[in-house]
Structure formats: C-alpha cells, structure tokens
JSON list of C-alpha atoms in Angstrom, two decimals:
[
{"chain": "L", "resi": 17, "resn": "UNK", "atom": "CA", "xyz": [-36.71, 43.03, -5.91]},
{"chain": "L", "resi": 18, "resn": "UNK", "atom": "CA", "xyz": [-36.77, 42.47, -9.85]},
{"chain": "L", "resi": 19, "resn": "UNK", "atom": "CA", "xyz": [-37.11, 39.43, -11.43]},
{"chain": "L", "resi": 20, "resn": "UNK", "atom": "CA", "xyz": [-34.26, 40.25, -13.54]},
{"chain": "L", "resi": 21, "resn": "UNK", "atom": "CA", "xyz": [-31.89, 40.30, -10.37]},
{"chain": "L", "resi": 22, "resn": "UNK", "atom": "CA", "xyz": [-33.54, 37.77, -8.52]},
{"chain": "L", "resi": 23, "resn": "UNK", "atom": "CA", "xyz": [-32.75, 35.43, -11.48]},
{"chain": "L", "resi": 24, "resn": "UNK", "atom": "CA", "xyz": [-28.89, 36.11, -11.62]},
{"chain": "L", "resi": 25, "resn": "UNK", "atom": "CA", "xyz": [-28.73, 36.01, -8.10]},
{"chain": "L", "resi": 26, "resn": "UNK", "atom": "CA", "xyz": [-30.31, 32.39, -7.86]},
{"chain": "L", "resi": 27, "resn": "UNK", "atom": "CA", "xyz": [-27.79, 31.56, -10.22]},
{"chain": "L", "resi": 28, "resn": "UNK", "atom": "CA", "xyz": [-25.21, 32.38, -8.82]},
{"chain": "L", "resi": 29, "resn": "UNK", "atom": "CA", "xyz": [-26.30, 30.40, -5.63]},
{"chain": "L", "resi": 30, "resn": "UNK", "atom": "CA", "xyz": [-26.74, 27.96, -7.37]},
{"chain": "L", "resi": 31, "resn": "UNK", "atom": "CA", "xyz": [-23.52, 27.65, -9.27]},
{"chain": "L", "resi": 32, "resn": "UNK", "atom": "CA", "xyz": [-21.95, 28.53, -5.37]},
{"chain": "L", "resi": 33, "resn": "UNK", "atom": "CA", "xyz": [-23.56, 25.52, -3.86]},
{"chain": "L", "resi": 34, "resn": "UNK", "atom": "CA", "xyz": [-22.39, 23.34, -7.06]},
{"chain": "L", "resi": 35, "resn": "UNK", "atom": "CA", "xyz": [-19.11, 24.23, -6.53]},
{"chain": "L", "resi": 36, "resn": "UNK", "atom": "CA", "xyz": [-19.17, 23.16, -2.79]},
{"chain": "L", "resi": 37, "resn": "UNK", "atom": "CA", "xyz": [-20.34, 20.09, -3.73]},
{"chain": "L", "resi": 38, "resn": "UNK", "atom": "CA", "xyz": [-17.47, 19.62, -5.58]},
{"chain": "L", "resi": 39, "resn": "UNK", "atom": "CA", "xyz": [-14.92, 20.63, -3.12]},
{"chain": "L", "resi": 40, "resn": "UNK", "atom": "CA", "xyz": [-16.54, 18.69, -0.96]},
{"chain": "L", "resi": 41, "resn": "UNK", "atom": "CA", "xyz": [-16.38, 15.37, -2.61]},
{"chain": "L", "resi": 42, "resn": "UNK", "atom": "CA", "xyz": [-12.57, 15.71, -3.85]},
{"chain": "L", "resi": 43, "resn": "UNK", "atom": "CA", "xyz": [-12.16, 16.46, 0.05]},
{"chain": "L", "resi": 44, "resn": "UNK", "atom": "CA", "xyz": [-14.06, 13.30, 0.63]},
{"chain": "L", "resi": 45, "resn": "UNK", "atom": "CA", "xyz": [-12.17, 11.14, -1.76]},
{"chain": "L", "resi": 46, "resn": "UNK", "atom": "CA", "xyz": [-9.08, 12.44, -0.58]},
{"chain": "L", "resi": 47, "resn": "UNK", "atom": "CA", "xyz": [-9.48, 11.40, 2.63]},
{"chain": "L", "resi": 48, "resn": "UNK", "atom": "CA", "xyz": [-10.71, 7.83, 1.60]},
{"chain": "L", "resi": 49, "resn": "UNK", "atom": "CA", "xyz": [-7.82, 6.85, -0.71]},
{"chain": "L", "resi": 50, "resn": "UNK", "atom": "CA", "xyz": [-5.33, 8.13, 2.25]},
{"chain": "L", "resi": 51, "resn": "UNK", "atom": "CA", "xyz": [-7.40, 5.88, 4.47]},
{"chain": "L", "resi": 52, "resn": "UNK", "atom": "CA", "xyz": [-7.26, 3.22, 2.53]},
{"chain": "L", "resi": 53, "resn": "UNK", "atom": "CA", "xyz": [-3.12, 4.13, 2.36]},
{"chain": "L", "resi": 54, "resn": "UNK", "atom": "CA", "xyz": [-2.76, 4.08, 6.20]},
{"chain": "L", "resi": 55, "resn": "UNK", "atom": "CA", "xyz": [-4.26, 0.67, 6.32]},
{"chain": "L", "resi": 56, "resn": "UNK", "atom": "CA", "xyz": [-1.32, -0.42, 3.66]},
{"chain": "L", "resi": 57, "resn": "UNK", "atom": "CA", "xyz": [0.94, 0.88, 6.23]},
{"chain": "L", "resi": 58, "resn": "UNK", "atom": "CA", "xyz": [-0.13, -0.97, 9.08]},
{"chain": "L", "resi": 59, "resn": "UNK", "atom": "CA", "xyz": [0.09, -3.87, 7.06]},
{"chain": "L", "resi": 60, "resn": "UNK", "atom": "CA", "xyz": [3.13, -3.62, 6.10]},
{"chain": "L", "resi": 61, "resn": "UNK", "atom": "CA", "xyz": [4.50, -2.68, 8.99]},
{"chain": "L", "resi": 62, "resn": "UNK", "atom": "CA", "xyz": [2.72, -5.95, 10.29]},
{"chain": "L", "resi": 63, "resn": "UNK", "atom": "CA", "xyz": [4.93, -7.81, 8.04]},
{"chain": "L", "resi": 64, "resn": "UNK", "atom": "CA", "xyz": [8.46, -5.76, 8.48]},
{"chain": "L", "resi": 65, "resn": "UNK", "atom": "CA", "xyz": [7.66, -6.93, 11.92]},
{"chain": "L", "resi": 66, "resn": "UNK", "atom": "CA", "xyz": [7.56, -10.56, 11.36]},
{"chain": "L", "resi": 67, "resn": "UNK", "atom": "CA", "xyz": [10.35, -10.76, 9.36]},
{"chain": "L", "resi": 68, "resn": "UNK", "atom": "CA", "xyz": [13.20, -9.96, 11.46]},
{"chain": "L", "resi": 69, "resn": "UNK", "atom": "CA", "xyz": [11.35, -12.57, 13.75]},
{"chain": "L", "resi": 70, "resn": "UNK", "atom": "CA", "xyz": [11.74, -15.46, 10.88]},
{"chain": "L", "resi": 71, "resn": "UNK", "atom": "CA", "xyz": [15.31, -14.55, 10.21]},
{"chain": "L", "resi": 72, "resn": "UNK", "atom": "CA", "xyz": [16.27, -14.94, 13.74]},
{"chain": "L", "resi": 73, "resn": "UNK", "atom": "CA", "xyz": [14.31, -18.27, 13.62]},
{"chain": "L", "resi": 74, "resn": "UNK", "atom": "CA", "xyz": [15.92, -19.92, 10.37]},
{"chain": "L", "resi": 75, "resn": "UNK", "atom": "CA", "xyz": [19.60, -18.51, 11.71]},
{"chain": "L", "resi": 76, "resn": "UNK", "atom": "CA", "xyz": [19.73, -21.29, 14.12]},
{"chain": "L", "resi": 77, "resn": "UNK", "atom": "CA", "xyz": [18.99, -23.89, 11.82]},
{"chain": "L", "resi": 78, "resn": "UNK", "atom": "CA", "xyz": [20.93, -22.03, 8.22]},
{"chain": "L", "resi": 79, "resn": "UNK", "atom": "CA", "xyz": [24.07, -20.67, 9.80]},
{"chain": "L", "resi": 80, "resn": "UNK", "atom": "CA", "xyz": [26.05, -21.06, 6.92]},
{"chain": "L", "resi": 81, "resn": "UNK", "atom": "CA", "xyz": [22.92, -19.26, 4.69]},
{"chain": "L", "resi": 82, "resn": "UNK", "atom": "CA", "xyz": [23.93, -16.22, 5.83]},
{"chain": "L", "resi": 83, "resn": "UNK", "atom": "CA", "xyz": [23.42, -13.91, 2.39]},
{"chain": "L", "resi": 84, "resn": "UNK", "atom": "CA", "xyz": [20.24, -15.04, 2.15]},
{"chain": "L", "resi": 85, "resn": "UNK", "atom": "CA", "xyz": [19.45, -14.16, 5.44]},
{"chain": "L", "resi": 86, "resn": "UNK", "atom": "CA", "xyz": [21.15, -10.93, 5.33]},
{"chain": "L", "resi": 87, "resn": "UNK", "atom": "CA", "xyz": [19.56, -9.79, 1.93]},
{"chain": "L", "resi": 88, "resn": "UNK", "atom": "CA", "xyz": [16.39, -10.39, 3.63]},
{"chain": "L", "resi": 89, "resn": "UNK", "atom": "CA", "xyz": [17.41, -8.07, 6.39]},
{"chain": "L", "resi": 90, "resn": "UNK", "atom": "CA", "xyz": [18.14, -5.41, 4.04]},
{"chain": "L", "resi": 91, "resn": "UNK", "atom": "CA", "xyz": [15.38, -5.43, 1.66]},
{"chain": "L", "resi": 92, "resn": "UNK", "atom": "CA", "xyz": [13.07, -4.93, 4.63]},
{"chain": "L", "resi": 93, "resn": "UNK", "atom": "CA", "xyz": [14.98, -2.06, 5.72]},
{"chain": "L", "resi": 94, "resn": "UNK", "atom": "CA", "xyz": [14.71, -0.48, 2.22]},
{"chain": "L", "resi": 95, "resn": "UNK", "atom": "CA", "xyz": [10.91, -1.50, 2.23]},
{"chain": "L", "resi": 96, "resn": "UNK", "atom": "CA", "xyz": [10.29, 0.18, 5.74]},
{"chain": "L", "resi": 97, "resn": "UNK", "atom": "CA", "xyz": [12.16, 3.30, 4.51]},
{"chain": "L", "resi": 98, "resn": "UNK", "atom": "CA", "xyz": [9.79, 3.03, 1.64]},
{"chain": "L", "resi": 99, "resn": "UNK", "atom": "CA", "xyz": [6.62, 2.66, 3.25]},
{"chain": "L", "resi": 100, "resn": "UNK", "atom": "CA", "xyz": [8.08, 6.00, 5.78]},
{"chain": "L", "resi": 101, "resn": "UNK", "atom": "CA", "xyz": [8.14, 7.97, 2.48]},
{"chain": "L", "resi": 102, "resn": "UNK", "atom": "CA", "xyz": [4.84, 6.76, 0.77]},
{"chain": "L", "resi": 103, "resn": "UNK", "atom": "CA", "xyz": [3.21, 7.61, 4.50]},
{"chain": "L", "resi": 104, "resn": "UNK", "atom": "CA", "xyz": [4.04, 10.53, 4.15]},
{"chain": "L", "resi": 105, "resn": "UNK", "atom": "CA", "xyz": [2.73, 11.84, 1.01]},
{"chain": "L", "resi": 106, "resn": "UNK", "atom": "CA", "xyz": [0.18, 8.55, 0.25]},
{"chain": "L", "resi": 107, "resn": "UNK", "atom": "CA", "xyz": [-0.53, 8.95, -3.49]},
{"chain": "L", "resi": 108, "resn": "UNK", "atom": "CA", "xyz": [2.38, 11.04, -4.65]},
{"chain": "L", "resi": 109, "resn": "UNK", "atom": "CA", "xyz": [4.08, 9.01, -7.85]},
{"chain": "L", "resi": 110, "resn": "UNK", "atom": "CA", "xyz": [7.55, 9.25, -6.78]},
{"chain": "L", "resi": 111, "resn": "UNK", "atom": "CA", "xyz": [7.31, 7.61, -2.84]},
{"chain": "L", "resi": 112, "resn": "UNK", "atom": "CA", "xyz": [4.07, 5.07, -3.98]},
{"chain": "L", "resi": 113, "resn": "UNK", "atom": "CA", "xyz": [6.88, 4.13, -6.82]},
{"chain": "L", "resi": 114, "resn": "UNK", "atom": "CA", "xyz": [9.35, 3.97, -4.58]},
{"chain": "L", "resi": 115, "resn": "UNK", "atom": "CA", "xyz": [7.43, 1.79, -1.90]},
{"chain": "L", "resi": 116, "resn": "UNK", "atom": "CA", "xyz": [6.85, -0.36, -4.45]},
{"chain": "L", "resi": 117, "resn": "UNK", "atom": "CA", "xyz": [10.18, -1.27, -6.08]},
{"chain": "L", "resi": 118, "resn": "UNK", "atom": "CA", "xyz": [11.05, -1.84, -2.32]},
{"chain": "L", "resi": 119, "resn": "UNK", "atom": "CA", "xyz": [8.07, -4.17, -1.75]},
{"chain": "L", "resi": 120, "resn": "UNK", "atom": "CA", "xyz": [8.92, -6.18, -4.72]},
{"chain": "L", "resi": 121, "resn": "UNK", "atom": "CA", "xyz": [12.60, -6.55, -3.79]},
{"chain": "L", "resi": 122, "resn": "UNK", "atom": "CA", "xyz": [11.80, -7.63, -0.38]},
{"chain": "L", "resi": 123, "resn": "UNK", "atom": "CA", "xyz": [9.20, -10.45, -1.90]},
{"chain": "L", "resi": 124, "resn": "UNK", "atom": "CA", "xyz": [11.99, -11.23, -3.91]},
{"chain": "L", "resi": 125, "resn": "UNK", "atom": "CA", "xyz": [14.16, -11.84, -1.19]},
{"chain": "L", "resi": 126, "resn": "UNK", "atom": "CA", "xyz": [11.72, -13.43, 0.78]},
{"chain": "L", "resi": 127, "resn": "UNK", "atom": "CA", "xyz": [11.18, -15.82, -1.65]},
{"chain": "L", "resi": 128, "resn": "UNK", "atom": "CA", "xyz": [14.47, -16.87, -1.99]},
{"chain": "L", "resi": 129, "resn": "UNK", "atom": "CA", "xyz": [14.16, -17.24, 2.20]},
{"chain": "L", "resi": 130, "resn": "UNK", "atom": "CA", "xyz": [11.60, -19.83, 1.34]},
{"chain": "L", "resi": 131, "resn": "UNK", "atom": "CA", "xyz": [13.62, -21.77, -1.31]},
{"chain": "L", "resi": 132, "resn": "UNK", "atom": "CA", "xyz": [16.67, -21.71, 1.17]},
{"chain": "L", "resi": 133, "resn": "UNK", "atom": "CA", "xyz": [14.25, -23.01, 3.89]},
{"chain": "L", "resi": 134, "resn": "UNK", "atom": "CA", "xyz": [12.80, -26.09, 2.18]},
{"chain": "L", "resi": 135, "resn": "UNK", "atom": "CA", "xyz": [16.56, -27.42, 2.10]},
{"chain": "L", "resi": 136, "resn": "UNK", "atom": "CA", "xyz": [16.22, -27.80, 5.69]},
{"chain": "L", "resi": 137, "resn": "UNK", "atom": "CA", "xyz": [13.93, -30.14, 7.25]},
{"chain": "L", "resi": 138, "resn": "UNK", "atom": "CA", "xyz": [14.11, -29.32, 11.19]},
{"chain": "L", "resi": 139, "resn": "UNK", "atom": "CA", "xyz": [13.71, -25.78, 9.91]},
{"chain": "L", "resi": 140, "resn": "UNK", "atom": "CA", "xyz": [10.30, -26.80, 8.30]},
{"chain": "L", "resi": 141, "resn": "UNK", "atom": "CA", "xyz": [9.30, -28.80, 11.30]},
{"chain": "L", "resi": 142, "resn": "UNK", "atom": "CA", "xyz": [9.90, -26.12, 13.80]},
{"chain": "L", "resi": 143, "resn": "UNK", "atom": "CA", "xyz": [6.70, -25.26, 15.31]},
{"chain": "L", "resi": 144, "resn": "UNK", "atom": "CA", "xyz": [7.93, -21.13, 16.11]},
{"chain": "L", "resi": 145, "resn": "UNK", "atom": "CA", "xyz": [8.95, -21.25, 12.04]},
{"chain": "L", "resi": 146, "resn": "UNK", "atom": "CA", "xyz": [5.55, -22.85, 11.07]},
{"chain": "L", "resi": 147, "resn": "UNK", "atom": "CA", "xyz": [3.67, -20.29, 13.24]},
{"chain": "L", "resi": 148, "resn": "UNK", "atom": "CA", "xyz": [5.47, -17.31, 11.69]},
{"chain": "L", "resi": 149, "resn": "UNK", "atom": "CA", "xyz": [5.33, -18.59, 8.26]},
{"chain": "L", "resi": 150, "resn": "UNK", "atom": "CA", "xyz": [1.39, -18.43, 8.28]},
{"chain": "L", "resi": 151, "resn": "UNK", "atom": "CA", "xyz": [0.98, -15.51, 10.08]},
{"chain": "L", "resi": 152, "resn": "UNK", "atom": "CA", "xyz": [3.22, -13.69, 7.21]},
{"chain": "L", "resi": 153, "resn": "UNK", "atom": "CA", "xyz": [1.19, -15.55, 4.41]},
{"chain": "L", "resi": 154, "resn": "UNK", "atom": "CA", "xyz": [-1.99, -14.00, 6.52]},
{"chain": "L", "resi": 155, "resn": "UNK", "atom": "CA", "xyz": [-0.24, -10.50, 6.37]},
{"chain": "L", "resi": 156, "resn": "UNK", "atom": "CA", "xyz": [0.63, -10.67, 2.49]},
{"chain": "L", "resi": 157, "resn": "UNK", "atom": "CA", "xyz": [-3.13, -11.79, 2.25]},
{"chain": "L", "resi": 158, "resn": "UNK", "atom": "CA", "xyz": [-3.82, -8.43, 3.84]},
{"chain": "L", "resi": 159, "resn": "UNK", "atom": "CA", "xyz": [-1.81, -6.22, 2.29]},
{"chain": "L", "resi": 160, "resn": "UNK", "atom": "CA", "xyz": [-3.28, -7.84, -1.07]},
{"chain": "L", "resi": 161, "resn": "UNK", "atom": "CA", "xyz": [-6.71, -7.00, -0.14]},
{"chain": "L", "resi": 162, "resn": "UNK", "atom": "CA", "xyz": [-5.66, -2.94, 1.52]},
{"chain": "L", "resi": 163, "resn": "UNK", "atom": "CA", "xyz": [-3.86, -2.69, -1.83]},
{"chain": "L", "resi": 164, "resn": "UNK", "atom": "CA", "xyz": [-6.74, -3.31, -3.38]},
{"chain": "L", "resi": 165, "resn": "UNK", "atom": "CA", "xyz": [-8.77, -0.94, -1.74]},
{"chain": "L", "resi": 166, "resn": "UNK", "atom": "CA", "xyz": [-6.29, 1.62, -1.84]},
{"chain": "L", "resi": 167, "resn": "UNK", "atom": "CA", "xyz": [-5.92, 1.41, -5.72]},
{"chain": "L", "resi": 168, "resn": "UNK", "atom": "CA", "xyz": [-10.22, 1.30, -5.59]},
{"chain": "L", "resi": 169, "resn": "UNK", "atom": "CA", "xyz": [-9.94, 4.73, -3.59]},
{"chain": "L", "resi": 170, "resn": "UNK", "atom": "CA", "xyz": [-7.47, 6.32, -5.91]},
{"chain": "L", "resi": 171, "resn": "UNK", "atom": "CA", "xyz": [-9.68, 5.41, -9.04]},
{"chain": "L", "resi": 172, "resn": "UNK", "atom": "CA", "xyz": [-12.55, 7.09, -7.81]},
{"chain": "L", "resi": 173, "resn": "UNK", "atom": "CA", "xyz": [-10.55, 10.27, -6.41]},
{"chain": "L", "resi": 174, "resn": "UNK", "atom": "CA", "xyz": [-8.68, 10.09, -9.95]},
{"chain": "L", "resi": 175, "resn": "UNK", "atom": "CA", "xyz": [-12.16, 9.64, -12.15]},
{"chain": "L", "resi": 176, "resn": "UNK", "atom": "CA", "xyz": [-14.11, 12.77, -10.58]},
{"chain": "L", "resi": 177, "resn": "UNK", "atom": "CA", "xyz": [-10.96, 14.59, -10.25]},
{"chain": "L", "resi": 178, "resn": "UNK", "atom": "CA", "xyz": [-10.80, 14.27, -14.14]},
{"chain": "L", "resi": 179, "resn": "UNK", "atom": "CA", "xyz": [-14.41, 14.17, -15.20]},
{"chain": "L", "resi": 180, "resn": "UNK", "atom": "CA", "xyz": [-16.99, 17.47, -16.29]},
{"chain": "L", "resi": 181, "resn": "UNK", "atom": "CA", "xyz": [-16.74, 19.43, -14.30]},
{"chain": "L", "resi": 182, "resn": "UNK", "atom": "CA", "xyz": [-14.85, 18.75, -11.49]},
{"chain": "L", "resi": 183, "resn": "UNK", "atom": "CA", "xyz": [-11.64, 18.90, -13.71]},
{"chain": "L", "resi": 184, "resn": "UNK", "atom": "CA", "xyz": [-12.26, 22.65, -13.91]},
{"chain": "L", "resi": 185, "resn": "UNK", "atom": "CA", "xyz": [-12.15, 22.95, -10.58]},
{"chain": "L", "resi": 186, "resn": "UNK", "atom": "CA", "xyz": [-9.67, 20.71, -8.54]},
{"chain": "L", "resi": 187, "resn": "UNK", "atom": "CA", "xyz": [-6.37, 23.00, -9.56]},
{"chain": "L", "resi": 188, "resn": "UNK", "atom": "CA", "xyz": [-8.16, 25.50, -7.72]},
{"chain": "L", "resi": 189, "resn": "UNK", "atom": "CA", "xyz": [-9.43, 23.50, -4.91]},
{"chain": "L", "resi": 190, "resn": "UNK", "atom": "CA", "xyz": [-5.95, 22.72, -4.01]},
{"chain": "L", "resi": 191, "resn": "UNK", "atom": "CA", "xyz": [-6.54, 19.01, -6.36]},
{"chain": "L", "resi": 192, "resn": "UNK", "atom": "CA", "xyz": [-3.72, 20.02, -8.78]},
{"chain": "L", "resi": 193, "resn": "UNK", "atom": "CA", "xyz": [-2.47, 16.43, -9.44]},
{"chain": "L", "resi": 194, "resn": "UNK", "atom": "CA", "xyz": [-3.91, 12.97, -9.87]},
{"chain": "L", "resi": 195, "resn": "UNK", "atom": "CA", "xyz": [-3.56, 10.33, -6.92]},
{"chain": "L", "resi": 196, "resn": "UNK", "atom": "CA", "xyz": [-0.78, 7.50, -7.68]},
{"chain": "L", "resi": 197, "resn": "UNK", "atom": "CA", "xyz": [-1.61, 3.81, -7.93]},
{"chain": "L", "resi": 198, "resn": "UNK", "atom": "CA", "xyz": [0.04, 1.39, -5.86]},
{"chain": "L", "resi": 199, "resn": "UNK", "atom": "CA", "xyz": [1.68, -0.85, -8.50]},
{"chain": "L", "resi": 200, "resn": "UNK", "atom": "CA", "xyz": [4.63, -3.38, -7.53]},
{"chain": "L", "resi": 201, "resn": "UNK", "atom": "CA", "xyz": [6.73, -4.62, -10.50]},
{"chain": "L", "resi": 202, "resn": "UNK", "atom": "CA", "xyz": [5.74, -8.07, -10.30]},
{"chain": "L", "resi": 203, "resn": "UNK", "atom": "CA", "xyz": [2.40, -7.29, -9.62]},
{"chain": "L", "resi": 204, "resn": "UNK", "atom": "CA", "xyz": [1.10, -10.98, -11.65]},
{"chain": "L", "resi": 205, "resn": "UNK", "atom": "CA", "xyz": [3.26, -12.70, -8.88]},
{"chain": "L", "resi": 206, "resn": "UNK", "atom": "CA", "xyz": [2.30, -10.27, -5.78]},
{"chain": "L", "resi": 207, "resn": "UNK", "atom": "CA", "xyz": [-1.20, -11.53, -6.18]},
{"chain": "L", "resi": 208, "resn": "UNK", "atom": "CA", "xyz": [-0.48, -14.75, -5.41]},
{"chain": "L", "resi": 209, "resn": "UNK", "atom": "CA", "xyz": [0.06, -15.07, -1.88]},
{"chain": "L", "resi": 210, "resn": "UNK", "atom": "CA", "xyz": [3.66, -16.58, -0.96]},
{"chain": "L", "resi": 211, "resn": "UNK", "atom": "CA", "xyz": [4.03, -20.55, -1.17]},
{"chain": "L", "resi": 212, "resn": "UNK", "atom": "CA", "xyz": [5.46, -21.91, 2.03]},
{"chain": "L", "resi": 213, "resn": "UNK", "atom": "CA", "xyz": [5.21, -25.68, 2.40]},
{"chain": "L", "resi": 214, "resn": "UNK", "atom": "CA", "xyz": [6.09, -27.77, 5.09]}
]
C-alpha cells in the first residue's frame, strides 16, 4: 500500500472514530439529563402523595375552608397531569413548560393551605398535621435540589449539543433540538422552601 492512500484512509478513521465520540457523548448526556428528570418525577410524585394526605387532615379541623381545600385538590391534579406529560418527553419545551405552570399553581395553592392553617390552632398542634407538614417541606427540599440537577444535566447536553463541532452533527445523530430547562414562574419564591410554623 501507498503512502498516498494510507494517508486518506487514516483520515478517514480518524474523522470516523471522532464522530463516534460525538454520538456517543450526546447519547451520554441524553441519558443523564433524563435521569436527572425521572428523579424530579419521583419527587414530585412524593409530594402529590402527601398532599391529599394533609387535606384530609386539615378537613377535620377547617370544615367550613372548603375552597381552599378544594383548590388544593385540584392544582395537584393539574400538577400530576403535568408531571405525566413532562415524563414522557423529559426536556421537550412545551410539557417541561407545562409541568411547571402546574407546579407553581399548586405552590400557590399550597401556600394559601398554610395561611388558612395558621388560623387554626388545634390544626397546628395536631401531631399527624405536624408530621406531614415536615415531611412535605423535606420533599420540596428535594425536588429543589433534583431540579437542580436536572437543569445542571440539560446545560451540559445543551452546551456540547451547540458547541464546534458537535453542532454539525447532532441533527444527524437524531439531536435535532435543544433540551428544555425546568423553570417554574416564581422560580425566586420556589427556592425557598415552604414556611410552615407551628
């Protein structure tokens, strides 16, 4: 063999083997920001699952609060609805925007739970209420920090995806669109975790 083939045919190994590497790390990135998604969801789901739980708590103490109760009931219906979409296509724009107008609504109404709930002494003294109120401060803790790492994982996809030359690649590679960030509204207040005081 020539050393004029031998040279283009190096090259083109080369070049073969770069591209791999490519496809290979937008697979791996991939992977790690829908990771980091499914531990959102099991978050969340923690805390859709402790709220019907507090509602049926503060009912026997607020029975004449029922709107507030009820709007609470709702909003985590819309957010588990949400959080079904955004599973299902984790870092599409549309369902991570979605989830999050739905999160935010449910803190919303959540908060207004809490407001209600300081009005009512025995409610606040109730060991079950007290027990359920930290574990869902815990869980909004938690789905602070898997936010976090979700939004961390979707940076990193998003910055190869779009840097030299990756970019050239990732339409081909089946990478044809950027990963979505998981941004609630009130994302100043979401960082703080929920004020419950007894």
């Amino acid at each position: 063999m020539s050393l004029s083939l031998i040279i283009p045919v190096a090259l083109l190994g080369a070049l073969l083997v770069y591209g791999v590497a490519i496809y290979n790390r937008l697979v791996t990135l991939k992977n790690r920001y829908q990771n980091a998604f499914a531990q959102i969801e099991v978050q969340l789901k923690r805390r859709h699952d402790l709220i019907p739980n507090l509602v049926e708590t503060a009912k026997a103490y607020m029975s004449h609060e029922r709107e507030t109760l009820q709007a609470v009931t709702e909003a985590r219906n819309a957010a588990e609805v949400g959080l079904r979409h955004a599973a299902a296509r984790p870092g599409e724009a549309g369902p991570m925007a979605e989830l999050a107008g739905a999160e935010g609504v449910l803190g919303a109404a959540l908060g207004r739970l809490n407001v209600v709930m300081e009005a009512y002494p025995d409610l606040k003294a109730s060991e079950n209420m007290r027990q359920l109120s930290e574990t869902l401060t815990s869980t909004e803790n938690r789905v602070a920090f898997a936010r976090q790492a979700f939004n961390d994982a979707v940076m990193q996809y998003n910055t190869y995806r779009q840097s030299f030359p990756p970019v050239m690649l990732a339409g081909s590679f089946g990478h044809k669109q950027e990963a979505a960030l998981l941004e609630f509204e009130d994302s100043a207040e979401i960082q703080a975790a929920p004020k419950v005081s007894f």
